[in-house]
mmCIF file of C-alpha atoms and ligand atoms in Angstrom:
data_model
loop_
_atom_site.group_PDB
_atom_site.id
_atom_site.type_symbol
_atom_site.label_atom_id
_atom_site.label_comp_id
_atom_site.label_asym_id
_atom_site.label_seq_id
_atom_site.Cartn_x
_atom_site.Cartn_y
_atom_site.Cartn_z
ATOM 1 C CA MET A 65 -89.649 1.139 19.556
ATOM 2 C CA SER A 66 -92.534 -0.415 17.706
ATOM 3 C CA ILE A 67 -93.062 -4.251 17.540
ATOM 4 C CA GLU A 68 -92.356 -4.130 13.696
ATOM 5 C CA THR A 69 -88.803 -2.845 14.205
ATOM 6 C CA ILE A 70 -87.705 -5.261 17.060
ATOM 7 C CA SER A 71 -85.188 -7.891 15.832
ATOM 8 C CA LEU A 72 -83.854 -10.266 18.449
ATOM 9 C CA SER A 73 -81.398 -11.886 16.035
ATOM 10 C CA GLY A 74 -80.418 -8.561 14.439
ATOM 11 C CA ARG A 75 -80.884 -10.066 11.062
ATOM 12 C CA LYS A 76 -84.437 -8.938 10.457
ATOM 13 C CA LYS A 77 -84.994 -7.501 6.961
ATOM 14 C CA LEU A 78 -87.968 -5.374 6.119
ATOM 15 C CA VAL A 79 -89.879 -6.927 3.054
ATOM 16 C CA SER A 80 -89.987 -4.489 0.200
ATOM 17 C CA HIS A 81 -93.403 -4.284 -1.644
ATOM 18 C CA LYS A 82 -92.232 -2.119 -4.442
ATOM 19 C CA GLU A 83 -93.003 -3.426 -7.873
ATOM 20 C CA MET A 84 -90.328 -5.461 -9.619
ATOM 21 C CA SER A 85 -88.817 -3.834 -12.784
ATOM 22 C CA PHE A 86 -88.727 -5.761 -16.184
ATOM 23 C CA LEU A 87 -85.109 -6.909 -15.556
ATOM 24 C CA GLU A 88 -85.919 -8.136 -12.090
ATOM 25 C CA ARG A 89 -88.942 -10.054 -13.385
ATOM 26 C CA MET A 90 -86.683 -11.905 -15.870
ATOM 27 C CA TYR A 91 -84.689 -13.164 -12.729
ATOM 28 C CA LEU A 92 -81.536 -13.106 -14.778
ATOM 29 C CA LEU A 93 -79.407 -11.346 -12.196
ATOM 30 C CA ALA A 94 -80.653 -13.778 -9.488
ATOM 31 C CA ILE A 95 -79.845 -16.810 -11.633
ATOM 32 C CA VAL A 96 -76.271 -15.431 -12.196
ATOM 33 C CA LYS A 97 -75.808 -14.821 -8.608
ATOM 34 C CA GLY A 98 -76.988 -18.362 -7.778
ATOM 35 C CA MET A 99 -74.605 -19.933 -10.451
ATOM 36 C CA ILE A 100 -71.618 -17.919 -9.085
ATOM 37 C CA ILE A 101 -72.341 -19.324 -5.679
ATOM 38 C CA THR A 102 -72.633 -22.943 -7.057
ATOM 39 C CA ILE A 103 -69.437 -22.711 -9.179
ATOM 40 C CA LYS A 104 -67.511 -21.280 -6.187
ATOM 41 C CA HIS A 105 -68.349 -24.435 -4.306
ATOM 42 C CA LEU A 106 -66.908 -26.616 -6.965
ATOM 43 C CA PHE A 107 -63.393 -25.170 -6.086
ATOM 44 C CA THR A 108 -63.702 -25.245 -2.307
ATOM 45 C CA ARG A 109 -62.697 -28.191 -0.109
ATOM 46 C CA LYS A 110 -65.327 -30.901 0.242
ATOM 47 C CA VAL A 111 -66.775 -31.492 3.709
ATOM 48 C CA THR A 112 -68.672 -34.567 2.674
ATOM 49 C CA ILE A 113 -67.227 -38.017 2.283
ATOM 50 C CA GLN A 114 -68.472 -41.143 0.437
ATOM 51 C CA TYR A 115 -69.348 -43.213 3.534
ATOM 52 C CA PRO A 116 -69.106 -46.116 3.932
ATOM 53 C CA GLU A 117 -66.529 -46.544 1.164
ATOM 54 C CA VAL A 118 -64.532 -43.747 2.770
ATOM 55 C CA VAL A 119 -64.195 -43.607 6.496
ATOM 56 C CA ARG A 120 -63.260 -40.491 8.217
ATOM 57 C CA GLU A 121 -60.249 -40.430 10.482
ATOM 58 C CA ARG A 122 -61.413 -40.782 14.043
ATOM 59 C CA SER A 123 -60.223 -38.738 17.127
ATOM 60 C CA PRO A 124 -57.605 -40.700 19.386
ATOM 61 C CA VAL A 125 -60.339 -40.572 22.149
ATOM 62 C CA TYR A 126 -63.056 -41.882 19.724
ATOM 63 C CA ARG A 127 -65.622 -44.207 21.575
ATOM 64 C CA GLY A 128 -67.501 -46.701 19.473
ATOM 65 C CA GLN A 129 -69.774 -49.734 19.841
ATOM 66 C CA HIS A 130 -70.019 -51.159 23.451
ATOM 67 C CA GLN A 131 -68.734 -54.587 24.376
ATOM 68 C CA LEU A 132 -69.460 -56.762 27.455
ATOM 69 C CA LYS A 133 -66.103 -58.380 28.240
ATOM 70 C CA ARG A 134 -65.348 -61.980 29.078
ATOM 71 C CA ASP A 135 -62.341 -62.989 31.368
ATOM 72 C CA GLU A 136 -59.351 -65.126 30.309
ATOM 73 C CA GLN A 137 -61.452 -68.278 30.829
ATOM 74 C CA GLY A 138 -64.326 -66.993 28.513
ATOM 75 C CA ARG A 139 -66.640 -66.170 31.436
ATOM 76 C CA GLU A 140 -68.760 -63.126 31.430
ATOM 77 C CA ASN A 141 -67.401 -60.408 33.701
ATOM 78 C CA CYS A 142 -70.536 -58.565 34.379
ATOM 79 C CA THR A 143 -72.107 -59.013 37.847
ATOM 80 C CA ALA A 144 -75.311 -57.034 37.249
ATOM 81 C CA CYS A 145 -74.447 -54.425 39.890
ATOM 82 C CA GLY A 146 -76.272 -51.786 37.973
ATOM 83 C CA LEU A 147 -73.663 -48.992 38.384
ATOM 84 C CA CYS A 148 -73.421 -48.508 34.660
ATOM 85 C CA ALA A 149 -77.111 -48.013 34.404
ATOM 86 C CA LEU A 150 -77.032 -45.534 37.269
ATOM 87 C CA SER A 151 -74.153 -43.528 35.898
ATOM 88 C CA CYS A 152 -75.664 -43.319 32.401
ATOM 89 C CA PRO A 153 -76.939 -39.843 31.750
ATOM 90 C CA ALA A 154 -79.169 -40.906 28.921
ATOM 91 C CA GLU A 155 -80.752 -43.826 30.921
ATOM 92 C CA ALA A 156 -80.043 -46.170 28.063
ATOM 93 C CA ILE A 157 -79.038 -49.204 29.978
ATOM 94 C CA THR A 158 -81.303 -51.690 31.555
ATOM 95 C CA MET A 159 -80.584 -55.252 32.992
ATOM 96 C CA THR A 160 -82.052 -58.016 34.881
ATOM 97 C CA ALA A 161 -79.942 -59.778 37.474
ATOM 98 C CA ALA A 162 -79.857 -63.562 37.972
ATOM 99 C CA GLU A 163 -78.147 -65.947 40.332
ATOM 100 C CA ARG A 164 -75.476 -68.202 38.906
ATOM 101 C CA LYS A 165 -76.243 -71.972 39.206
ATOM 102 C CA PRO A 166 -73.403 -74.358 40.173
ATOM 103 C CA GLU A 167 -73.357 -75.874 36.696
ATOM 104 C CA GLU A 168 -72.976 -72.284 35.254
ATOM 105 C CA LYS A 169 -69.559 -71.514 36.799
ATOM 106 C CA HIS A 170 -67.816 -71.778 33.419
ATOM 107 C CA LEU A 171 -70.246 -69.139 31.971
ATOM 108 C CA TYR A 172 -70.205 -66.330 34.546
ATOM 109 C CA ARG A 173 -67.274 -65.138 36.634
ATOM 110 C CA GLU A 174 -69.321 -63.929 39.628
ATOM 111 C CA GLU A 175 -72.256 -65.489 41.578
ATOM 112 C CA LYS A 176 -74.735 -62.966 40.170
ATOM 113 C CA TYR A 177 -74.777 -62.085 36.437
ATOM 114 C CA ALA A 178 -77.038 -60.183 33.964
ATOM 115 C CA SER A 179 -79.575 -62.592 32.269
ATOM 116 C CA ILE A 180 -80.723 -59.582 30.357
ATOM 117 C CA TYR A 181 -78.490 -56.646 29.534
ATOM 118 C CA GLU A 182 -79.775 -54.097 27.022
ATOM 119 C CA ILE A 183 -78.568 -50.785 25.703
ATOM 120 C CA ASN A 184 -80.958 -48.465 23.842
ATOM 121 C CA MET A 185 -78.820 -47.043 21.111
ATOM 122 C CA LEU A 186 -81.244 -44.372 20.241
ATOM 123 C CA ARG A 187 -80.548 -42.968 23.655
ATOM 124 C CA CYS A 188 -76.923 -43.688 23.966
ATOM 125 C CA ILE A 189 -74.542 -40.647 23.458
ATOM 126 C CA PHE A 190 -71.338 -42.705 23.669
ATOM 127 C CA CYS A 191 -70.101 -40.694 26.576
ATOM 128 C CA GLY A 192 -68.315 -43.688 28.131
ATOM 129 C CA LEU A 193 -69.485 -43.048 31.650
ATOM 130 C CA CYS A 194 -70.807 -46.622 31.871
ATOM 131 C CA GLU A 195 -67.258 -47.803 31.194
ATOM 132 C CA ASP A 196 -65.770 -45.495 33.892
ATOM 133 C CA ALA A 197 -68.388 -46.599 36.440
ATOM 134 C CA CYS A 198 -67.913 -50.441 36.029
ATOM 135 C CA PRO A 199 -66.114 -52.006 38.892
ATOM 136 C CA LYS A 200 -65.712 -55.253 37.157
ATOM 137 C CA ASP A 201 -63.970 -54.199 33.925
ATOM 138 C CA ALA A 202 -67.008 -55.536 32.155
ATOM 139 C CA VAL A 203 -68.362 -52.938 29.871
ATOM 140 C CA TYR A 204 -66.260 -50.843 27.572
ATOM 141 C CA LEU A 205 -66.586 -48.911 24.344
ATOM 142 C CA THR A 206 -64.562 -50.158 21.569
ATOM 143 C CA THR A 207 -62.851 -48.329 18.734
ATOM 144 C CA SER A 208 -65.061 -50.150 16.302
ATOM 145 C CA LYS A 209 -65.650 -48.021 13.268
ATOM 146 C CA GLU A 210 -69.038 -49.717 12.726
ATOM 147 C CA LEU A 211 -71.605 -47.502 14.253
ATOM 148 C CA VAL A 212 -75.154 -48.488 14.913
ATOM 149 C CA ALA A 213 -76.732 -49.952 11.797
ATOM 150 C CA SER A 214 -79.618 -48.077 10.357
ATOM 151 C CA SER A 215 -83.236 -49.440 10.539
ATOM 152 C CA TYR A 216 -86.794 -48.501 10.314
ATOM 153 C CA GLU A 217 -87.684 -50.514 13.404
ATOM 154 C CA ARG A 218 -87.121 -49.028 16.891
ATOM 155 C CA GLU A 219 -86.651 -52.502 18.278
ATOM 156 C CA ASP A 220 -83.515 -52.944 16.272
ATOM 157 C CA PHE A 221 -81.871 -50.261 18.265
ATOM 158 C CA ILE A 222 -82.122 -52.077 21.553
ATOM 159 C CA TYR A 223 -78.877 -54.010 21.728
ATOM 160 C CA GLY A 224 -79.073 -57.153 23.956
ATOM 161 C CA LYS A 225 -76.489 -59.587 25.006
ATOM 162 C CA ASP A 226 -76.438 -61.221 21.588
ATOM 163 C CA LYS A 227 -74.904 -58.161 20.111
ATOM 164 C CA LEU A 228 -73.016 -56.834 23.226
ATOM 165 C CA VAL A 229 -71.135 -59.810 24.698
ATOM 166 C CA MET A 230 -67.642 -60.350 23.331
ATOM 167 C CA PRO A 231 -67.540 -63.430 21.053
ATOM 168 C CA LEU A 232 -65.959 -66.328 22.833
ATOM 169 C CA ASP A 233 -63.297 -67.061 20.159
ATOM 170 C CA ILE A 234 -62.082 -63.405 20.468
ATOM 171 C CA ALA A 235 -61.957 -63.693 24.282
ATOM 172 C CA MET A 236 -59.889 -66.820 24.054
ATOM 173 C CA LYS A 237 -57.572 -65.354 21.494
ATOM 174 C CA ASN A 238 -57.048 -62.224 23.643
ATOM 175 C CA ALA A 239 -56.250 -64.558 26.628
ATOM 176 C CA GLN A 240 -53.649 -66.457 24.443
ATOM 177 C CA LEU A 241 -52.095 -63.132 23.430
ATOM 178 C CA ASN A 242 -51.940 -61.931 26.977
ATOM 179 C CA ASN A 243 -50.299 -65.185 28.129
ATOM 180 C CA ALA A 244 -47.694 -64.996 25.356
ATOM 181 C CA ASN A 245 -46.681 -61.545 26.372
HETATM 182 S S1 SF4 B 328 -71.968 -44.505 26.566
HETATM 183 FE FE1 SF4 B 328 -72.907 -42.990 28.042
HETATM 184 S S2 SF4 B 328 -74.983 -42.841 27.109
HETATM 185 FE FE2 SF4 B 328 -74.156 -44.682 26.319
HETATM 186 S S3 SF4 B 328 -74.813 -46.282 27.576
HETATM 187 FE FE3 SF4 B 328 -72.816 -45.617 28.330
HETATM 188 S S4 SF4 B 328 -73.184 -44.192 29.940
HETATM 189 FE FE4 SF4 B 328 -75.104 -44.391 28.756
HETATM 190 S S1 SF4 B 329 -71.373 -53.795 33.149
HETATM 191 FE FE1 SF4 B 329 -70.201 -53.468 35.034
HETATM 192 S S2 SF4 B 329 -71.310 -51.698 36.161
HETATM 193 FE FE2 SF4 B 329 -72.675 -52.547 34.618
HETATM 194 S S3 SF4 B 329 -73.834 -54.073 35.693
HETATM 195 FE FE3 SF4 B 329 -72.112 -55.172 34.714
HETATM 196 S S4 SF4 B 329 -70.595 -55.114 36.377
HETATM 197 FE FE4 SF4 B 329 -72.021 -53.577 36.896
#
């Protein structure tokens, strides 16, 4: 078999070099064919949606934006053990551990905490393995429908504690709800 006739995909078409007829040069048939395809699409079900006005229904196992949890006293759960970073297949998590000072007991639950905790959202594949690996119930993926905001700057996709740590008022509200139940 010559190299010209080999087609790995099986879709190879030989280019015809025969001269076009007058009718073919008018492209009328090609235009009509194209219009038929376009008109056909007007009557088929749309696969696109008008996001963000319309939000597609998510799967029950949908995993959205990460959050670093606080305990019922509003203290950060994370102890900077690094297991989430180790389990991350995309190597998206980095952190710096620090030792808690006596006057910081109301801020951090454990003696060690993450002074810096960052997730690179350009790398993250929202697999949830960090959540599974965490022994302190500190990081989890929320069901937030807001995905990572678009930006032209790479730095905007490095989410630090300012974006990841659960807001204190929400932590306190959750604690109140848990106590009431
Ligand atoms: S969700 Fe997956 S990819 Fe994203 S930070 Fe966690 S472990 Fe890494
Ligand atoms: S989020 Fe969990 S697994 Fe990751 S460093 Fe903090 S305590 Fe460890």
